[in-house]
A tleap script that builds the chain and sets N, CA, C and O, in Angstrom:
source leaprc.protein.ff14SB
mol = sequence {
  NMET GLY ASP LYS TRP SER MET LEU LEU VAL
  VAL LEU LEU GLY ARG ARG PRO HIE ARG TYR
  ASN GLU LEU HIE ARG ALA ILE GLU GLY ILE
  SER ARG ARG MET LEU THR ARG THR LEU ARG
  SER LEU GLU THR ASP GLY LEU VAL ARG ARG
  GLU VAL HIE PRO THR VAL PRO PRO SER VAL
  GLU TYR SER LEU THR PRO LEU GLY ARG THR
  LEU LEU GLN PRO LEU SER ALA LEU ALA ASP
  TRP ALA VAL ARG HIE GLU ALA GLU ILE ASN
  GLU VAL ARG SER ARG HIE LEU GLY CTHR
}
set mol.1.N position { -2.662 -2.089 9.525 }
set mol.1.CA position { -3.302 -2.289 8.232 }
set mol.1.C position { -4.648 -1.583 8.146 }
set mol.1.O position { -5.373 -1.744 7.164 }
set mol.2.N position { -4.979 -0.817 9.148 }
set mol.2.CA position { -6.276 -0.182 9.174 }
set mol.2.C position { -6.401 1.063 8.316 }
set mol.2.O position { -7.494 1.617 8.197 }
set mol.3.N position { -5.315 1.514 7.717 }
set mol.3.CA position { -5.419 2.727 6.911 }
set mol.3.C position { -5.221 2.402 5.432 }
set mol.3.O position { -4.650 1.373 5.072 }
set mol.4.N position { -5.705 3.299 4.595 }
set mol.4.CA position { -5.655 3.035 3.151 }
set mol.4.C position { -4.233 3.002 2.610 }
set mol.4.O position { -3.960 2.276 1.654 }
set mol.5.N position { -3.332 3.758 3.192 }
set mol.5.CA position { -1.966 3.788 2.664 }
set mol.5.C position { -1.269 2.452 2.865 }
set mol.5.O position { -0.553 1.988 1.977 }
set mol.6.N position { -1.465 1.839 4.003 }
set mol.6.CA position { -0.819 0.551 4.271 }
set mol.6.C position { -1.258 -0.492 3.257 }
set mol.6.O position { -0.432 -1.225 2.712 }
set mol.7.N position { -2.552 -0.556 3.008 }
set mol.7.CA position { -3.046 -1.547 2.052 }
set mol.7.C position { -2.499 -1.290 0.657 }
set mol.7.O position { -2.099 -2.225 -0.037 }
set mol.8.N position { -2.479 -0.032 0.245 }
set mol.8.CA position { -1.944 0.295 -1.080 }
set mol.8.C position { -0.468 -0.089 -1.186 }
set mol.8.O position { -0.033 -0.629 -2.203 }
set mol.9.N position { 0.293 0.191 -0.138 }
set mol.9.CA position { 1.716 -0.152 -0.161 }
set mol.9.C position { 1.922 -1.660 -0.227 }
set mol.9.O position { 2.785 -2.133 -0.966 }
set mol.10.N position { 1.152 -2.410 0.527 }
set mol.10.CA position { 1.287 -3.876 0.493 }
set mol.10.C position { 0.969 -4.403 -0.899 }
set mol.10.O position { 1.669 -5.276 -1.411 }
set mol.11.N position { -0.076 -3.879 -1.504 }
set mol.11.CA position { -0.435 -4.322 -2.865 }
set mol.11.C position { 0.682 -3.981 -3.855 }
set mol.11.O position { 1.084 -4.831 -4.650 }
set mol.12.N position { 1.179 -2.758 -3.813 }
set mol.12.CA position { 2.264 -2.362 -4.723 }
set mol.12.C position { 3.512 -3.213 -4.509 }
set mol.12.O position { 4.118 -3.690 -5.468 }
set mol.13.N position { 3.889 -3.399 -3.258 }
set mol.13.CA position { 5.097 -4.178 -2.967 }
set mol.13.C position { 4.884 -5.662 -3.224 }
set mol.13.O position { 5.849 -6.416 -3.349 }
set mol.14.N position { 3.632 -6.083 -3.302 }
set mol.14.CA position { 3.338 -7.469 -3.649 }
set mol.14.C position { 3.649 -7.776 -5.102 }
set mol.14.O position { 3.857 -8.931 -5.473 }
set mol.15.N position { 3.678 -6.742 -5.914 }
set mol.15.CA position { 4.003 -6.918 -7.339 }
set mol.15.C position { 5.498 -7.073 -7.553 }
set mol.15.O position { 5.951 -7.910 -8.333 }
set mol.16.N position { 6.268 -6.232 -6.828 }
set mol.16.CA position { 7.730 -6.263 -6.938 }
set mol.16.C position { 8.297 -5.283 -5.934 }
set mol.16.O position { 7.564 -4.430 -5.434 }
set mol.17.N position { 9.590 -5.377 -5.621 }
set mol.17.CA position { 10.210 -4.370 -4.760 }
set mol.17.C position { 10.203 -3.000 -5.450 }
set mol.17.O position { 10.247 -2.903 -6.677 }
set mol.18.N position { 10.149 -1.959 -4.636 }
set mol.18.CA position { 10.137 -0.587 -5.144 }
set mol.18.C position { 11.111 0.270 -4.354 }
set mol.18.O position { 11.380 0.021 -3.179 }
set mol.19.N position { 11.625 1.273 -5.021 }
set mol.19.CA position { 12.398 2.306 -4.337 }
set mol.19.C position { 11.421 3.358 -3.821 }
set mol.19.O position { 10.274 3.431 -4.262 }
set mol.20.N position { 11.894 4.167 -2.883 }
set mol.20.CA position { 11.040 5.152 -2.222 }
set mol.20.C position { 10.338 6.075 -3.217 }
set mol.20.O position { 9.120 6.244 -3.154 }
set mol.21.N position { 11.090 6.664 -4.122 }
set mol.21.CA position { 10.485 7.612 -5.066 }
set mol.21.C position { 9.494 6.942 -6.007 }
set mol.21.O position { 8.518 7.570 -6.419 }
set mol.22.N position { 9.723 5.695 -6.350 }
set mol.22.CA position { 8.752 4.959 -7.168 }
set mol.22.C position { 7.426 4.845 -6.424 }
set mol.22.O position { 6.356 5.045 -7.000 }
set mol.23.N position { 7.513 4.520 -5.139 }
set mol.23.CA position { 6.298 4.404 -4.333 }
set mol.23.C position { 5.587 5.752 -4.238 }
set mol.23.O position { 4.363 5.825 -4.353 }
set mol.24.N position { 6.350 6.798 -4.032 }
set mol.24.CA position { 5.748 8.128 -3.906 }
set mol.24.C position { 5.031 8.528 -5.194 }
set mol.24.O position { 3.941 9.098 -5.150 }
set mol.25.N position { 5.634 8.232 -6.322 }
set mol.25.CA position { 4.993 8.555 -7.609 }
set mol.25.C position { 3.777 7.673 -7.874 }
set mol.25.O position { 2.822 8.116 -8.512 }
set mol.26.N position { 3.802 6.443 -7.398 }
set mol.26.CA position { 2.734 5.489 -7.697 }
set mol.26.C position { 1.471 5.719 -6.871 }
set mol.26.O position { 0.383 5.309 -7.274 }
set mol.27.N position { 1.612 6.372 -5.717 }
set mol.27.CA position { 0.461 6.551 -4.827 }
set mol.27.C position { 0.053 8.016 -4.837 }
set mol.27.O position { 0.661 8.855 -4.173 }
set mol.28.N position { -0.976 8.299 -5.597 }
set mol.28.CA position { -1.458 9.674 -5.725 }
set mol.28.C position { -2.023 10.159 -4.397 }
set mol.28.O position { -2.824 9.475 -3.759 }
set mol.29.N position { -1.596 11.340 -3.995 }
set mol.29.CA position { -2.156 11.961 -2.811 }
set mol.29.C position { -1.423 11.696 -1.506 }
set mol.29.O position { -1.770 12.284 -0.482 }
set mol.30.N position { -0.428 10.835 -1.513 }
set mol.30.CA position { 0.298 10.567 -0.275 }
set mol.30.C position { 1.457 11.557 -0.148 }
set mol.30.O position { 2.198 11.796 -1.102 }
set mol.31.N position { 1.594 12.119 1.040 }
set mol.31.CA position { 2.715 13.033 1.270 }
set mol.31.C position { 3.970 12.205 1.562 }
set mol.31.O position { 3.884 11.032 1.925 }
set mol.32.N position { 5.113 12.825 1.399 }
set mol.32.CA position { 6.368 12.130 1.706 }
set mol.32.C position { 6.417 11.735 3.177 }
set mol.32.O position { 6.888 10.652 3.523 }
set mol.33.N position { 5.929 12.614 4.029 }
set mol.33.CA position { 5.926 12.315 5.463 }
set mol.33.C position { 5.060 11.089 5.767 }
set mol.33.O position { 5.472 10.209 6.522 }
set mol.34.N position { 3.863 11.033 5.180 }
set mol.34.CA position { 2.964 9.902 5.423 }
set mol.34.C position { 3.529 8.618 4.840 }
set mol.34.O position { 3.394 7.553 5.442 }
set mol.35.N position { 4.163 8.705 3.673 }
set mol.35.CA position { 4.782 7.524 3.072 }
set mol.35.C position { 5.873 6.988 3.992 }
set mol.35.O position { 5.948 5.784 4.237 }
set mol.36.N position { 6.708 7.870 4.494 }
set mol.36.CA position { 7.785 7.449 5.396 }
set mol.36.C position { 7.220 6.826 6.667 }
set mol.36.O position { 7.690 5.775 7.101 }
set mol.37.N position { 6.223 7.457 7.265 }
set mol.37.CA position { 5.623 6.926 8.491 }
set mol.37.C position { 4.988 5.572 8.258 }
set mol.37.O position { 5.121 4.670 9.085 }
set mol.38.N position { 4.294 5.420 7.130 }
set mol.38.CA position { 3.615 4.161 6.842 }
set mol.38.C position { 4.626 3.049 6.578 }
set mol.38.O position { 4.465 1.933 7.071 }
set mol.39.N position { 5.664 3.350 5.804 }
set mol.39.CA position { 6.700 2.349 5.556 }
set mol.39.C position { 7.381 1.923 6.853 }
set mol.39.O position { 7.635 0.737 7.060 }
set mol.40.N position { 7.674 2.875 7.718 }
set mol.40.CA position { 8.307 2.543 9.004 }
set mol.40.C position { 7.396 1.666 9.851 }
set mol.40.O position { 7.853 0.718 10.490 }
set mol.41.N position { 6.125 1.980 9.853 }
set mol.41.CA position { 5.162 1.193 10.618 }
set mol.41.C position { 5.082 -0.242 10.088 }
set mol.41.O position { 5.080 -1.200 10.861 }
set mol.42.N position { 5.016 -0.374 8.774 }
set mol.42.CA position { 4.958 -1.708 8.172 }
set mol.42.C position { 6.251 -2.481 8.424 }
set mol.42.O position { 6.231 -3.700 8.592 }
set mol.43.N position { 7.364 -1.771 8.448 }
set mol.43.CA position { 8.650 -2.406 8.750 }
set mol.43.C position { 8.678 -2.861 10.214 }
set mol.43.O position { 9.124 -3.969 10.510 }
set mol.44.N position { 8.208 -2.019 11.115 }
set mol.44.CA position { 8.149 -2.369 12.538 }
set mol.44.C position { 7.269 -3.584 12.774 }
set mol.44.O position { 7.567 -4.413 13.633 }
set mol.45.N position { 6.184 -3.692 12.013 }
set mol.45.CA position { 5.264 -4.824 12.144 }
set mol.45.C position { 5.787 -6.091 11.479 }
set mol.45.O position { 5.170 -7.151 11.589 }
set mol.46.N position { 6.918 -5.986 10.791 }
set mol.46.CA position { 7.501 -7.159 10.155 }
set mol.46.C position { 6.908 -7.497 8.804 }
set mol.46.O position { 7.071 -8.616 8.317 }
set mol.47.N position { 6.217 -6.537 8.186 }
set mol.47.CA position { 5.563 -6.787 6.901 }
set mol.47.C position { 6.393 -6.314 5.713 }
set mol.47.O position { 6.265 -6.845 4.610 }
set mol.48.N position { 7.242 -5.318 5.939 }
set mol.48.CA position { 8.060 -4.730 4.874 }
set mol.48.C position { 9.526 -4.794 5.274 }
set mol.48.O position { 9.878 -4.588 6.435 }
set mol.49.N position { 10.360 -5.079 4.306 }
set mol.49.CA position { 11.806 -5.103 4.498 }
set mol.49.C position { 12.402 -3.889 3.796 }
set mol.49.O position { 12.053 -3.579 2.657 }
set mol.50.N position { 13.292 -3.217 4.484 }
set mol.50.CA position { 13.986 -2.046 3.936 }
set mol.50.C position { 15.435 -2.451 3.722 }
set mol.50.O position { 16.136 -2.814 4.667 }
set mol.51.N position { 15.877 -2.387 2.473 }
set mol.51.CA position { 17.247 -2.772 2.146 }
set mol.51.C position { 18.000 -1.573 1.581 }
set mol.51.O position { 17.590 -0.966 0.592 }
set mol.52.N position { 19.103 -1.254 2.230 }
set mol.52.CA position { 19.940 -0.143 1.787 }
set mol.52.C position { 21.067 -0.718 0.936 }
set mol.52.O position { 21.815 -1.586 1.388 }
set mol.53.N position { 21.183 -0.230 -0.293 }
set mol.53.CA position { 22.245 -0.669 -1.203 }
set mol.53.C position { 23.418 0.300 -1.097 }
set mol.53.O position { 23.225 1.516 -1.136 }
set mol.54.N position { 24.628 -0.229 -0.965 }
set mol.54.CA position { 25.811 0.636 -0.778 }
set mol.54.C position { 26.263 1.303 -2.073 }
set mol.54.O position { 27.292 0.952 -2.650 }
set mol.55.N position { 25.478 2.259 -2.505 }
set mol.55.CA position { 25.819 3.040 -3.691 }
set mol.55.C position { 26.012 4.486 -3.246 }
set mol.55.O position { 25.735 4.828 -2.096 }
set mol.56.N position { 26.477 5.318 -4.140 }
set mol.56.CA position { 26.624 6.740 -3.839 }
set mol.56.C position { 25.695 7.519 -4.762 }
set mol.56.O position { 25.924 7.525 -5.972 }
set mol.57.N position { 24.668 8.169 -4.252 }
set mol.57.CA position { 24.190 8.099 -2.874 }
set mol.57.C position { 23.530 6.745 -2.609 }
set mol.57.O position { 23.166 6.040 -3.550 }
set mol.58.N position { 23.375 6.379 -1.335 }
set mol.58.CA position { 22.760 5.086 -1.024 }
set mol.58.C position { 21.350 5.000 -1.604 }
set mol.58.O position { 20.602 5.977 -1.580 }
set mol.59.N position { 20.997 3.844 -2.118 }
set mol.59.CA position { 19.630 3.637 -2.595 }
set mol.59.C position { 18.943 2.658 -1.652 }
set mol.59.O position { 19.559 1.733 -1.125 }
set mol.60.N position { 17.665 2.887 -1.459 }
set mol.60.CA position { 16.881 2.072 -0.541 }
set mol.60.C position { 15.763 1.415 -1.329 }
set mol.60.O position { 15.089 2.056 -2.135 }
set mol.61.N position { 15.580 0.130 -1.084 }
set mol.61.CA position { 14.535 -0.623 -1.765 }
set mol.61.C position { 13.646 -1.279 -0.716 }
set mol.61.O position { 14.130 -1.807 0.285 }
set mol.62.N position { 12.352 -1.237 -0.958 }
set mol.62.CA position { 11.376 -1.825 -0.049 }
set mol.62.C position { 10.739 -3.042 -0.711 }
set mol.62.O position { 10.442 -3.032 -1.906 }
set mol.63.N position { 10.537 -4.075 0.076 }
set mol.63.CA position { 9.888 -5.289 -0.425 }
set mol.63.C position { 9.074 -5.902 0.708 }
set mol.63.O position { 9.259 -5.556 1.875 }
set mol.64.N position { 8.183 -6.805 0.360 }
set mol.64.CA position { 7.411 -7.499 1.377 }
set mol.64.C position { 8.241 -8.619 1.989 }
set mol.64.O position { 9.028 -9.273 1.304 }
set mol.65.N position { 8.056 -8.827 3.265 }
set mol.65.CA position { 8.654 -9.971 3.942 }
set mol.65.C position { 7.751 -11.182 3.685 }
set mol.65.O position { 6.651 -11.025 3.157 }
set mol.66.N position { 8.195 -12.373 4.047 }
set mol.66.CA position { 7.287 -13.530 3.924 }
set mol.66.C position { 5.971 -13.316 4.688 }
set mol.66.O position { 4.908 -13.718 4.215 }
set mol.67.N position { 6.043 -12.685 5.863 }
set mol.67.CA position { 4.820 -12.391 6.614 }
set mol.67.C position { 3.948 -11.407 5.839 }
set mol.67.O position { 2.731 -11.580 5.781 }
set mol.68.N position { 4.542 -10.397 5.254 }
set mol.68.CA position { 3.796 -9.438 4.453 }
set mol.68.C position { 3.117 -10.083 3.259 }
set mol.68.O position { 2.012 -9.694 2.882 }
set mol.69.N position { 3.776 -11.071 2.660 }
set mol.69.CA position { 3.193 -11.766 1.510 }
set mol.69.C position { 1.920 -12.513 1.879 }
set mol.69.O position { 1.050 -12.726 1.034 }
set mol.70.N position { 1.812 -12.914 3.153 }
set mol.70.CA position { 0.600 -13.633 3.566 }
set mol.70.C position { -0.629 -12.733 3.537 }
set mol.70.O position { -1.752 -13.234 3.587 }
set mol.71.N position { -0.445 -11.423 3.458 }
set mol.71.CA position { -1.574 -10.487 3.381 }
set mol.71.C position { -2.157 -10.372 1.980 }
set mol.71.O position { -3.283 -9.901 1.816 }
set mol.72.N position { -1.417 -10.789 0.985 }
set mol.72.CA position { -1.870 -10.580 -0.390 }
set mol.72.C position { -3.173 -11.316 -0.689 }
set mol.72.O position { -4.054 -10.761 -1.346 }
set mol.73.N position { -3.310 -12.541 -0.223 }
set mol.73.CA position { -4.539 -13.293 -0.508 }
set mol.73.C position { -5.763 -12.665 0.171 }
set mol.73.O position { -6.780 -12.469 -0.494 }
set mol.74.N position { -5.703 -12.340 1.478 }
set mol.74.CA position { -6.878 -11.682 2.072 }
set mol.74.C position { -7.198 -10.332 1.434 }
set mol.74.O position { -8.372 -9.997 1.273 }
set mol.75.N position { -6.188 -9.556 1.070 }
set mol.75.CA position { -6.445 -8.268 0.412 }
set mol.75.C position { -7.081 -8.476 -0.951 }
set mol.75.O position { -7.947 -7.702 -1.361 }
set mol.76.N position { -6.659 -9.508 -1.647 }
set mol.76.CA position { -7.245 -9.821 -2.948 }
set mol.76.C position { -8.715 -10.206 -2.785 }
set mol.76.O position { -9.558 -9.805 -3.587 }
set mol.77.N position { -9.016 -10.978 -1.753 }
set mol.77.CA position { -10.401 -11.364 -1.497 }
set mol.77.C position { -11.256 -10.140 -1.180 }
set mol.77.O position { -12.399 -10.047 -1.627 }
set mol.78.N position { -10.713 -9.213 -0.420 }
set mol.78.CA position { -11.435 -7.979 -0.094 }
set mol.78.C position { -11.688 -7.149 -1.353 }
set mol.78.O position { -12.781 -6.615 -1.541 }
set mol.79.N position { -10.682 -7.045 -2.206 }
set mol.79.CA position { -10.839 -6.299 -3.458 }
set mol.79.C position { -11.883 -6.970 -4.352 }
set mol.79.O position { -12.697 -6.285 -4.971 }
set mol.80.N position { -11.866 -8.289 -4.422 }
set mol.80.CA position { -12.858 -9.014 -5.222 }
set mol.80.C position { -14.273 -8.756 -4.702 }
set mol.80.O position { -15.205 -8.561 -5.483 }
set mol.81.N position { -14.420 -8.759 -3.385 }
set mol.81.CA position { -15.719 -8.486 -2.779 }
set mol.81.C position { -16.201 -7.087 -3.165 }
set mol.81.O position { -17.360 -6.904 -3.539 }
set mol.82.N position { -15.315 -6.114 -3.072 }
set mol.82.CA position { -15.682 -4.734 -3.398 }
set mol.82.C position { -16.120 -4.607 -4.853 }
set mol.82.O position { -17.072 -3.885 -5.148 }
set mol.83.N position { -15.450 -5.289 -5.752 }
set mol.83.CA position { -15.815 -5.241 -7.169 }
set mol.83.C position { -17.180 -5.895 -7.378 }
set mol.83.O position { -18.022 -5.359 -8.099 }
set mol.84.N position { -17.400 -7.052 -6.750 }
set mol.84.CA position { -18.681 -7.760 -6.899 }
set mol.84.C position { -19.855 -6.946 -6.380 }
set mol.84.O position { -20.957 -7.043 -6.921 }
set mol.85.N position { -19.643 -6.150 -5.347 }
set mol.85.CA position { -20.738 -5.424 -4.702 }
set mol.85.C position { -20.720 -3.918 -4.971 }
set mol.85.O position { -21.420 -3.157 -4.303 }
set mol.86.N position { -19.929 -3.496 -5.936 }
set mol.86.CA position { -19.799 -2.071 -6.228 }
set mol.86.C position { -21.138 -1.413 -6.545 }
set mol.86.O position { -21.436 -0.335 -6.031 }
set mol.87.N position { -21.938 -2.049 -7.382 }
set mol.87.CA position { -23.226 -1.458 -7.769 }
set mol.87.C position { -24.140 -1.299 -6.557 }
set mol.87.O position { -24.793 -0.268 -6.399 }
set mol.88.N position { -24.185 -2.318 -5.704 }
set mol.88.CA position { -25.030 -2.244 -4.509 }
set mol.88.C position { -24.558 -1.135 -3.570 }
set mol.88.O position { -25.365 -0.376 -3.034 }
set mol.89.N position { -23.265 -1.055 -3.383 }
set mol.89.CA position { -22.692 -0.038 -2.498 }
set mol.89.C position { -23.010 1.349 -3.036 }
set mol.89.O position { -23.417 2.234 -2.282 }
set mol.90.N position { -22.825 1.539 -4.338 }
set mol.90.CA position { -23.114 2.851 -4.944 }
set mol.90.C position { -24.590 3.212 -4.824 }
set mol.90.O position { -24.932 4.371 -4.587 }
set mol.91.N position { -25.467 2.218 -4.987 }
set mol.91.CA position { -26.913 2.470 -4.879 }
set mol.91.C position { -27.287 2.904 -3.462 }
set mol.91.O position { -28.023 3.874 -3.277 }
set mol.92.N position { -26.785 2.191 -2.480 }
set mol.92.CA position { -27.083 2.542 -1.089 }
set mol.92.C position { -26.470 3.885 -0.739 }
set mol.92.O position { -27.092 4.697 -0.054 }
set mol.93.N position { -25.270 4.116 -1.199 }
set mol.93.CA position { -24.609 5.403 -0.930 }
set mol.93.C position { -25.408 6.556 -1.531 }
set mol.93.O position { -25.573 7.597 -0.896 }
set mol.94.N position { -25.903 6.372 -2.754 }
set mol.94.CA position { -26.710 7.420 -3.396 }
set mol.94.C position { -27.977 7.703 -2.618 }
set mol.94.O position { -28.341 8.865 -2.436 }
set mol.95.N position { -28.655 6.669 -2.155 }
set mol.95.CA position { -29.878 6.863 -1.365 }
set mol.95.C position { -29.568 7.568 -0.057 }
set mol.95.O position { -30.319 8.438 0.385 }
set mol.96.N position { -28.482 7.197 0.543 }
set mol.96.CA position { -28.087 7.798 1.825 }
set mol.96.C position { -27.775 9.280 1.662 }
set mol.96.O position { -28.127 10.099 2.510 }
set mol.97.N position { -27.113 9.608 0.564 }
set mol.97.CA position { -26.718 10.997 0.313 }
set mol.97.C position { -27.841 11.814 -0.313 }
set mol.97.O position { -27.735 13.034 -0.438 }
set mol.98.N position { -28.926 11.132 -0.711 }
set mol.98.CA position { -30.067 11.829 -1.280 }
set mol.98.C position { -29.846 12.331 -2.688 }
set mol.98.O position { -30.456 13.320 -3.093 }
set mol.99.N position { -28.984 11.669 -3.443 }
set mol.99.CA position { -28.732 12.115 -4.822 }
set mol.99.C position { -29.378 11.189 -5.812 }
set mol.99.O position { -29.273 11.406 -7.020 }
savepdb mol mol.pdb
quit
């Protein structure tokens, strides 16, 4: 969960299950390779479930597992903190960068 892609995927999948291409379109800047690696990692960690539907061609849907759902509340708290302190962070960042 230490990278930005994992957090974004958990948040998106917390809303509803998604197919691979939906996720790729929803996350600006992520390569297909990185999306695949991140999904596999989250699946290995038991946070994401990958379900293959027997269609032609097969369709794959990703969703959060019950363990993955437990991350939604802490991520929401982190997002709330960032929103509350955005002005302070921007002010310090500006001073640091000298702008």
